[in-house]
Short mmCIF file of C-alpha atoms in Angstrom, two decimals:
data_model
loop_
_atom_site.label_atom_id
_atom_site.label_comp_id
_atom_site.label_asym_id
_atom_site.label_seq_id
_atom_site.Cartn_x
_atom_site.Cartn_y
_atom_site.Cartn_z
CA MET B 236 5.89 -6.80 6.33
CA PRO B 237 6.49 -3.50 4.51
CA ASN B 238 8.66 -0.57 5.59
CA TRP B 239 6.38 2.06 7.08
CA CYS B 240 6.49 5.59 5.82
CA SER B 241 5.50 8.35 8.29
CA ASN B 242 3.16 11.03 6.90
CA SER B 243 1.74 14.38 8.06
CA LEU B 244 -1.16 15.53 5.90
CA CYS B 245 -3.17 18.73 5.86
CA LEU B 246 -6.27 18.81 3.59
CA GLN B 247 -8.22 22.04 2.81
CA HIS B 248 -11.45 22.29 0.91
CA GLU B 249 -13.89 25.21 0.41
CA ASP B 250 -16.79 22.82 1.01
CA PRO B 251 -16.88 21.68 4.68
CA LYS B 252 -18.87 18.57 3.64
CA MET B 253 -15.80 17.33 1.76
CA ILE B 254 -13.61 17.73 4.76
CA ALA B 255 -16.21 16.04 6.98
CA ARG B 256 -16.31 13.17 4.47
CA ALA B 257 -12.54 12.94 4.54
CA ALA B 258 -12.31 13.00 8.32
CA LYS B 259 -14.98 10.30 8.72
CA ALA B 260 -13.21 8.07 6.19
CA PHE B 261 -9.82 8.60 7.87
CA ASN B 262 -11.15 7.74 11.24
CA GLU B 263 -12.62 4.50 9.78
CA GLY B 264 -9.31 3.60 8.12
CA ASN B 265 -10.36 4.07 4.46
CA LEU B 266 -9.42 7.57 3.43
CA LEU B 267 -8.12 6.61 0.01
CA ASN B 268 -10.82 4.17 -0.94
CA GLU B 269 -13.45 6.79 -0.01
CA PHE B 270 -12.28 9.10 -2.82
CA ILE B 271 -10.41 6.69 -5.17
CA PRO B 272 -12.41 3.47 -4.66
CA ILE B 273 -11.11 0.03 -5.66
CA PRO B 274 -13.61 -1.54 -8.14
CA GLU B 275 -15.36 -4.60 -6.56
CA ASP B 276 -14.08 -6.86 -9.35
CA LEU B 277 -10.49 -6.24 -8.19
CA GLN B 278 -11.10 -7.34 -4.59
CA ILE B 279 -9.61 -10.84 -5.25
CA THR B 280 -6.48 -12.70 -4.15
CA SER B 281 -3.29 -11.03 -5.22
CA GLY B 282 -0.79 -13.75 -6.12
CA ARG B 283 -1.42 -17.46 -6.27
CA VAL B 284 -3.68 -19.98 -4.54
CA GLY B 285 -2.80 -23.57 -3.86
CA ASP B 286 -5.65 -25.44 -5.61
CA PRO B 287 -5.10 -25.75 -9.44
CA VAL B 288 -8.74 -25.32 -10.17
CA GLU B 289 -9.06 -22.21 -7.98
CA GLN B 290 -5.85 -20.88 -9.53
CA GLU B 291 -7.34 -21.28 -13.04
CA LEU B 292 -10.52 -19.41 -11.95
CA LEU B 293 -8.35 -16.71 -10.33
CA GLU B 294 -6.26 -16.24 -13.54
CA ALA B 295 -9.49 -16.00 -15.63
CA GLN B 296 -10.78 -13.29 -13.33
CA GLN B 297 -7.47 -11.48 -13.45
CA ALA B 298 -7.52 -11.49 -17.27
CA ALA B 299 -11.09 -10.14 -17.25
CA ASN B 300 -10.15 -7.45 -14.76
CA LEU B 301 -7.09 -6.38 -16.73
CA LYS B 302 -9.28 -5.94 -19.77
CA LYS B 303 -12.05 -4.07 -17.99
CA HIS B 304 -10.17 -1.97 -15.47
CA GLY B 305 -6.50 -2.01 -16.60
CA TYR B 306 -5.52 -3.77 -13.41
CA LYS B 307 -5.76 -7.44 -12.52
CA ASP B 308 -6.36 -7.07 -8.75
CA TRP B 309 -6.54 -4.67 -5.76
CA TYR B 310 -2.77 -4.68 -5.34
CA ASP B 311 -1.99 -3.34 -8.80
CA PHE B 312 -4.75 -0.80 -8.47
CA SER B 313 -3.70 0.60 -5.09
CA CYS B 314 0.01 0.77 -6.00
CA ASN B 315 -0.72 2.75 -9.11
CA GLU B 316 -3.80 4.74 -8.24
CA TRP B 317 -2.94 5.42 -4.57
CA GLY B 318 0.84 5.25 -4.66
CA THR B 319 0.86 2.82 -1.64
CA LYS B 320 -0.06 -0.75 -0.96
CA TRP B 321 -2.80 -0.28 1.66
CA ASP B 322 -5.30 2.39 2.67
CA VAL B 323 -4.46 4.88 5.34
CA GLY B 324 -6.12 6.10 8.53
CA THR B 325 -6.63 4.27 11.82
CA GLU B 326 -9.93 3.00 13.05
CA GLY B 327 -10.88 5.03 16.11
CA ALA B 328 -8.50 7.84 15.44
CA ASP B 329 -9.62 11.43 15.45
CA ALA B 330 -8.82 13.65 12.51
CA ASP B 331 -8.18 17.18 13.64
CA VAL B 332 -10.71 19.48 11.88
CA SER B 333 -10.59 23.29 12.07
CA PRO B 334 -13.50 25.19 13.67
CA ASP B 335 -14.74 26.41 10.20
CA GLY B 336 -14.69 22.78 8.88
CA LYS B 337 -12.48 23.57 5.97
CA VAL B 338 -9.16 22.07 7.16
CA MET B 339 -8.20 18.59 8.27
CA SER B 340 -4.84 17.56 9.74
CA VAL B 341 -3.88 13.94 10.28
CA TYR B 342 -0.77 11.73 10.91
CA PHE B 343 -0.49 8.20 9.59
CA ASP B 344 1.79 5.45 8.39
CA SER B 345 1.63 4.12 4.82
CA ALA B 346 3.18 0.92 3.33
CA TRP B 347 6.48 1.46 1.57
CA SER B 348 5.72 4.92 0.31
CA PRO B 349 3.57 7.99 0.61
CA PRO B 350 0.18 8.07 -1.26
CA ILE B 351 1.35 10.63 -3.83
CA ALA B 352 -0.86 9.29 -6.59
CA ALA B 353 -3.84 9.69 -4.36
CA TYR B 354 -2.87 13.27 -3.43
CA GLU B 355 -2.87 14.18 -7.17
CA LYS B 356 -6.43 12.81 -7.42
CA LEU B 357 -7.53 14.58 -4.31
CA GLN B 358 -6.41 17.85 -5.84
CA ASP B 359 -8.60 17.15 -8.89
CA LEU B 360 -11.51 16.95 -6.36
CA GLY B 361 -10.82 20.40 -5.17
CA PHE B 362 -8.71 19.59 -2.17
CA GLN B 363 -5.58 21.64 -1.35
CA VAL B 364 -2.94 19.17 -0.31
CA ASN B 365 0.08 19.91 1.96
CA ALA B 366 1.88 16.73 3.00
CA TYR B 367 5.21 15.76 4.54
CA TYR B 368 6.60 12.24 4.49
CA TYR B 369 9.66 10.34 5.89
CA GLU B 370 10.75 6.79 5.42
CA SER B 371 13.78 6.15 7.71
CA GLY B 372 14.41 2.59 6.56
CA MET B 373 14.99 3.62 2.95
CA ALA B 374 16.36 7.06 4.03
CA TYR B 375 14.15 9.43 2.09
CA ALA B 376 11.81 12.27 2.87
CA GLY B 377 9.83 14.85 1.02
CA ILE B 378 7.07 17.44 0.73
CA TYR B 379 4.01 17.34 -1.49
CA ASP B 380 1.96 20.42 -2.21
CA GLU B 381 0.51 22.43 -5.18
CA CYS B 382 3.97 22.57 -6.65
CA GLY B 383 4.22 18.75 -6.78
CA ASP B 384 6.52 16.32 -5.04
CA SER B 385 9.88 17.50 -3.60
CA TYR B 386 11.85 14.35 -2.87
CA TYR B 387 15.09 14.17 -0.83
CA ASP B 388 17.38 11.14 -0.86
CA LEU B 389 19.05 11.06 2.69
CA SER B 390 21.08 7.85 2.21
CA GLY B 391 24.68 8.17 3.44
CA MET B 392 24.07 11.52 5.15
CA ASP B 393 24.80 12.24 8.75
CA SER B 394 22.63 14.47 10.99
CA ALA B 395 24.43 17.68 10.11
CA GLU B 396 24.26 16.90 6.33
CA VAL B 397 20.49 16.15 6.60
CA ARG B 398 19.94 19.40 8.54
CA ASP B 399 21.49 21.31 5.69
CA ALA B 400 19.87 19.38 2.96
CA ILE B 401 16.14 19.54 3.72
CA PRO B 402 13.74 22.35 4.48
CA ILE B 403 13.49 23.02 8.20
CA GLU B 404 9.71 22.43 8.27
CA LEU B 405 10.25 18.92 6.90
CA ASP B 406 13.04 18.25 9.37
CA GLU B 407 10.93 19.42 12.28
CA ALA B 408 7.83 17.51 11.19
CA PHE B 409 9.58 14.22 12.07
CA SER B 410 12.56 15.37 14.10
CA ILE B 411 14.75 13.72 11.42
CA SER B 412 18.14 15.25 12.16
CA GLU B 413 17.48 15.23 15.87
CA GLN B 414 16.78 11.50 15.94
CA MET B 415 19.83 10.89 13.76
CA GLU B 416 21.97 12.94 16.02
CA GLU B 417 20.79 10.95 19.00
CA TYR B 418 21.54 7.66 17.27
CA GLU B 419 25.00 8.99 16.36
CA ARG B 420 25.64 9.97 20.01
CA GLU B 421 24.57 6.49 21.17
CA GLN B 422 26.89 4.88 18.76
CA LEU B 423 29.79 7.05 19.96
CA ASP B 424 29.01 6.17 23.52
CA GLU B 425 28.98 2.47 22.62
CA VAL B 426 32.38 2.82 20.95
CA SER B 427 33.75 4.76 24.01
CA THR B 428 32.37 2.09 26.37
CA TRP B 429 33.88 -0.72 24.29
CA TYR B 430 37.25 1.06 24.35
CA MET B 431 37.22 1.66 28.12
CA ASP B 432 36.13 -1.95 28.81
CA GLY B 433 39.14 -3.09 26.78
CA VAL B 434 41.47 -0.81 28.61
CA GLU B 435 40.18 -1.89 32.01
CA SER B 436 40.68 -5.56 31.06
CA THR B 437 44.32 -4.93 30.45
CA GLY B 438 44.83 -3.11 33.75
CA LEU B 439 46.40 -0.10 31.92
CA THR B 440 45.32 3.55 32.10
CA PRO B 441 43.98 4.98 28.85
CA HIS B 442 47.27 6.92 28.43
CA LYS B 443 49.43 3.80 28.94
CA ALA B 444 47.12 1.76 26.72
CA THR B 445 47.60 4.28 23.93
CA LYS B 446 51.42 4.31 24.41
CA GLU B 447 51.44 0.42 24.34
CA ASN B 448 49.64 0.50 20.93
CA GLU B 449 52.05 2.91 19.38
#
């Protein structure tokens, strides 16, 4: 299973029909494929199959796809053309659309990374993109807008350092430093509990235990 990247996306378009199209696609779980569709030829197995004959046929199709589309299968296409492994959106979810029909706001998870490559193509279609993303497992976050991708590597940072390093709107979008601070507090409590349990097992007071260890 992949690491999941959290995303907050706001799309704007002067044509309400484009926003309606985006909202419908998101609610059906195929936002990216709606605007950057995977060619039908690429909808084949990514990897290997067990049967040698089937594997030979698969490799022939992959070679033909590579020549025709520049990609051998759906996986190569999505990673390069979308920037993430799978489509985004959740079936049954409701995209939040403004009263004038020109703005859509959604939250979703994406596999491994945010769909930056798709955002670039959506801009070419007249969408204004404002997106935030956060991947806690690999410790990075960022903002994508008309200025491009602003990426922040959070590895090795504590909550205070993160709070100083990233824009406040990005921090607040996912409560990044707040969650980290809570985790740090829990870790400190666990250490304190471990210490007190050790002290109690010796029958010494904390003061005496400290003196014994000096």
